[in-house]
Short mmCIF file of C-alpha atoms in Angstrom, two decimals:
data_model
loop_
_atom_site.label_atom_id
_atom_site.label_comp_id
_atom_site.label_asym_id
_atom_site.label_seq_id
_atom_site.Cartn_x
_atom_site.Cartn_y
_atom_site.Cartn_z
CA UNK A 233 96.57 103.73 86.01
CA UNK A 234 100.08 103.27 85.97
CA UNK A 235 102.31 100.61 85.70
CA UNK A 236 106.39 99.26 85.48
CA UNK A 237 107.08 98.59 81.57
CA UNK A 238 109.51 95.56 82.86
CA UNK A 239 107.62 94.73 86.22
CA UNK A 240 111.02 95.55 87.96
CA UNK A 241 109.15 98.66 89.72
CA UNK A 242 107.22 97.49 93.36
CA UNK A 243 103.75 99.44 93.33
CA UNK A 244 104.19 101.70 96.19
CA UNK A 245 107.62 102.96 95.00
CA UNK A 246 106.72 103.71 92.04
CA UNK A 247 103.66 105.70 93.88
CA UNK A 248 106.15 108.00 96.14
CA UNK A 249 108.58 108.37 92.89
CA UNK A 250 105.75 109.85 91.17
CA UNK A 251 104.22 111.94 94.17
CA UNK A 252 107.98 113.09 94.55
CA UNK A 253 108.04 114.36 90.79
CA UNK A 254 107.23 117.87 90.53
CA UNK A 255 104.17 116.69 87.75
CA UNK A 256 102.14 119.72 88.76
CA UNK A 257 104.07 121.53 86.92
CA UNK A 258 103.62 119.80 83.97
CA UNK A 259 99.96 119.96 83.46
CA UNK A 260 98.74 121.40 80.32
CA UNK A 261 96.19 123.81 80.99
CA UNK A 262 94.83 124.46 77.70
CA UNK A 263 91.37 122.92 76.65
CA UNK A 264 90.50 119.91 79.16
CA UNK A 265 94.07 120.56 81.83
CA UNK A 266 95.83 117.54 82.27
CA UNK A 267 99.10 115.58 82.19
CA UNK A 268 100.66 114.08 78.94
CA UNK A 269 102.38 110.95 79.38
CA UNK A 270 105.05 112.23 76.62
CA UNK A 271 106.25 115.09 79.01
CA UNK A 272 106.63 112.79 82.09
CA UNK A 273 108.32 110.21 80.20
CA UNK A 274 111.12 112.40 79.92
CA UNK A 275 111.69 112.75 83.56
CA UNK A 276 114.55 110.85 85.40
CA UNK A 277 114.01 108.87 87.98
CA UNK A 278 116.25 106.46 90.05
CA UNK A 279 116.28 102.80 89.45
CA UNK A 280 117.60 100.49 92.12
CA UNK A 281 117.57 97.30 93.26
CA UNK A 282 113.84 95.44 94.32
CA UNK A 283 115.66 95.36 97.37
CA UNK A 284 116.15 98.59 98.19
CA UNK A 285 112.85 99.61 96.85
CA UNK A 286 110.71 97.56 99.26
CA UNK A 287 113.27 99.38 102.10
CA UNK A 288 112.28 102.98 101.14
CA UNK A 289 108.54 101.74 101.29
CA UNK A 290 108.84 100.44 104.39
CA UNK A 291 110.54 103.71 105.66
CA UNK A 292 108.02 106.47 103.61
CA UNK A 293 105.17 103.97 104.95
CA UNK A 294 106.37 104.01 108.84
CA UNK A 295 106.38 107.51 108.55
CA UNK A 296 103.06 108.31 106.66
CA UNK A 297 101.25 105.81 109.33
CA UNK A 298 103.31 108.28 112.34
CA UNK A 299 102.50 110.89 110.51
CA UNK A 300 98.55 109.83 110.82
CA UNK A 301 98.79 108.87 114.33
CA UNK A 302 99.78 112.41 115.07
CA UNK A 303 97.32 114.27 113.36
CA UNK A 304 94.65 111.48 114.76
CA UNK A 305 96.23 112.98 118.18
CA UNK A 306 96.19 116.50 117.38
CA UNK A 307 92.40 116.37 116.97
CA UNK A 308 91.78 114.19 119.79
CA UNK A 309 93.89 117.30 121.58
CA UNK A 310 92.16 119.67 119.60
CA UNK A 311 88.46 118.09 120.84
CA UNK A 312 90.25 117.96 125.18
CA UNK A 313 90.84 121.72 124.60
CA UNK A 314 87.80 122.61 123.03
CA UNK A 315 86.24 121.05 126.21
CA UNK A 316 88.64 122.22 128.55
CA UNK A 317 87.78 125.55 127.40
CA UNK A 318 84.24 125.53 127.96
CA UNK A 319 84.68 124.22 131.25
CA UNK A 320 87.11 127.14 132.33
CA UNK A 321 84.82 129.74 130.89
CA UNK A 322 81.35 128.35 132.39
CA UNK A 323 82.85 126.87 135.84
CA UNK A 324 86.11 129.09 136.24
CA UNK A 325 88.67 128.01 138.67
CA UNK A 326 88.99 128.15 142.62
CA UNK A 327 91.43 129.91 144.83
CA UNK A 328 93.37 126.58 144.23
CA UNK A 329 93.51 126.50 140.67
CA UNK A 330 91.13 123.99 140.52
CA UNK A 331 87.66 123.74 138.49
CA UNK A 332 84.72 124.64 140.43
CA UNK A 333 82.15 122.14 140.53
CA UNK A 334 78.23 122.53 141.31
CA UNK A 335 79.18 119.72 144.13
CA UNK A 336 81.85 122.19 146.31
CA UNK A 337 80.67 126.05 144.48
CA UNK A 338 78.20 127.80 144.97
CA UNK A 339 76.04 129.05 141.53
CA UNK A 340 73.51 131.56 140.81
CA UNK A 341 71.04 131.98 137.46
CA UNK A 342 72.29 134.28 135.02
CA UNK A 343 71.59 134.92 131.37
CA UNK A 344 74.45 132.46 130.47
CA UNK A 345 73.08 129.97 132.59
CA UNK A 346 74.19 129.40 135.84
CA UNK A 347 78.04 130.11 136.51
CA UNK A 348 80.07 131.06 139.69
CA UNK A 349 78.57 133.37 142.25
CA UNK A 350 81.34 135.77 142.26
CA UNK A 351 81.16 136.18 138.33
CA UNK A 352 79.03 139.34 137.30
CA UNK A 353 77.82 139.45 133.56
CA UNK A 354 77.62 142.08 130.62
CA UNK A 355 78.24 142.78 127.65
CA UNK A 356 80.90 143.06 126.05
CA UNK A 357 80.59 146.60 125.92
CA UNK A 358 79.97 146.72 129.47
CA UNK A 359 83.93 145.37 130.05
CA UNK A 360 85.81 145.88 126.85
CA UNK A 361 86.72 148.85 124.44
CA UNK A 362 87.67 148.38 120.82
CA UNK A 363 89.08 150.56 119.09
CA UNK A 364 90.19 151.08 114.85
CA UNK A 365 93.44 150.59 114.65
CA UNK A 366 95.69 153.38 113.07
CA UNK A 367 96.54 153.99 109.18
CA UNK A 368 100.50 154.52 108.85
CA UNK A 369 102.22 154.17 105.70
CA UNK A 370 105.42 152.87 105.53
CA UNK A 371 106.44 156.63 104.12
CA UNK A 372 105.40 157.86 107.28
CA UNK A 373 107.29 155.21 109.84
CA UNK A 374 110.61 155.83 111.42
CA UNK A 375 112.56 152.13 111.36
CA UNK A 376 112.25 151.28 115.37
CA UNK A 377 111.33 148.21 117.05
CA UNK A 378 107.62 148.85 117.25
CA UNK A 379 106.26 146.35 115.36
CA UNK A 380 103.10 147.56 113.06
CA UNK A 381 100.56 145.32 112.86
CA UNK A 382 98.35 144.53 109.30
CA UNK A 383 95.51 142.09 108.92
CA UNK A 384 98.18 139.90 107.49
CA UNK A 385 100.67 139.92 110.71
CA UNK A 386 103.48 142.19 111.56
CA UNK A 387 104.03 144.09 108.22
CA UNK A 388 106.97 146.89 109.11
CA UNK A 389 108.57 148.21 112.33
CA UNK A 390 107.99 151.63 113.75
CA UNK A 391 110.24 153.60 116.34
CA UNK A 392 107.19 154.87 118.61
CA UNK A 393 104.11 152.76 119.76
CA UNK A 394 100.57 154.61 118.56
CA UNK A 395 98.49 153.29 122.08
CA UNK A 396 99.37 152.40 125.24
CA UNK A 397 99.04 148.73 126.76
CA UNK A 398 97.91 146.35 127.80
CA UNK A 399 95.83 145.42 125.48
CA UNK A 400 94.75 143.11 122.20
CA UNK A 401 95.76 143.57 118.64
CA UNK A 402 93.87 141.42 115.89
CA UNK A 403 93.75 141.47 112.02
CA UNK A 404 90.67 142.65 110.37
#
């Protein structure tokens, strides 16, 4: 719990000033980890006015609600994709870019259920190819504009590609 000595700090300032302080840096980790009031008692902080106290909570509170709305809207986004995706990838599209319905397309059986009649199925080893990618050390590269891929993103630059396109390059 924490609270103003002299009741002159308003409880949500006083909860941004301390989420502000770097205090994670401060914890002991040695026998039970933890904070000790002594070392954040020597921190300094800003005092101000009631005033403009109640301001800055107003502001940091307008934009932590914003900042809720927007993740609230990323996953409603995140859910309209999700669904948008299955619906391009059982129904497809038509000649007019628009979904194909059971009402206007025709459908056959398949082992994915039913899906447009001009769709075939397979595996994917019936349509793709995968391949290992190739081992070059950076000893070995000649600085180009290749870039040379790693699990962990582009790690280097290379003057010559090692494959030919098109074609998909993923991380392990």
């Amino acid at each position: 719990r924490c609270r103003s000595r002299c009741n002159f700090y308003i409880d949500r300032y006083l909860y941004y000033l301390l989420t502000f302080l770097p205090l994670r840096k401060m914890i002991i980790q040695v026998g039970t980890p933890g904070l000790r009031r002594t070392e954040v008692y020597d921190e300094i902080v800003p005092r101000m006015s009631r005033q403009e106290q109640d301001q800055i909570v107003e502001i940091l509170d307008s934009g932590n609600n914003s900042v809720a709305i927007q993740r609230r809207l990323i996953g409603k986004l995140e859910m309209i994709r999700e669904g948008l995706l299955n619906d391009l990838l059982t129904y497809g599209i038509d000649e007019n870019s628009l979904l194909r319905s059971h009402e206007t397309h025709e459908f056959v059986e398949s082992p994915l259920g039913l899906i447009p009649s001009s769709w075939n199925v397979g595996t994917i080893g019936d349509f793709f190819e995968l391949h290992r990618g190739y081992d070059i050390t950076v000893a070995e590269q000649t600085p180009g504009e290749i870039p040379v891929i790693s699990s962990s993103g582009v790690s280097s630059f290379h003057n010559a590609p090692m494959c030919s396109g098109p074609g998909v390059v993923t991380g392990r």
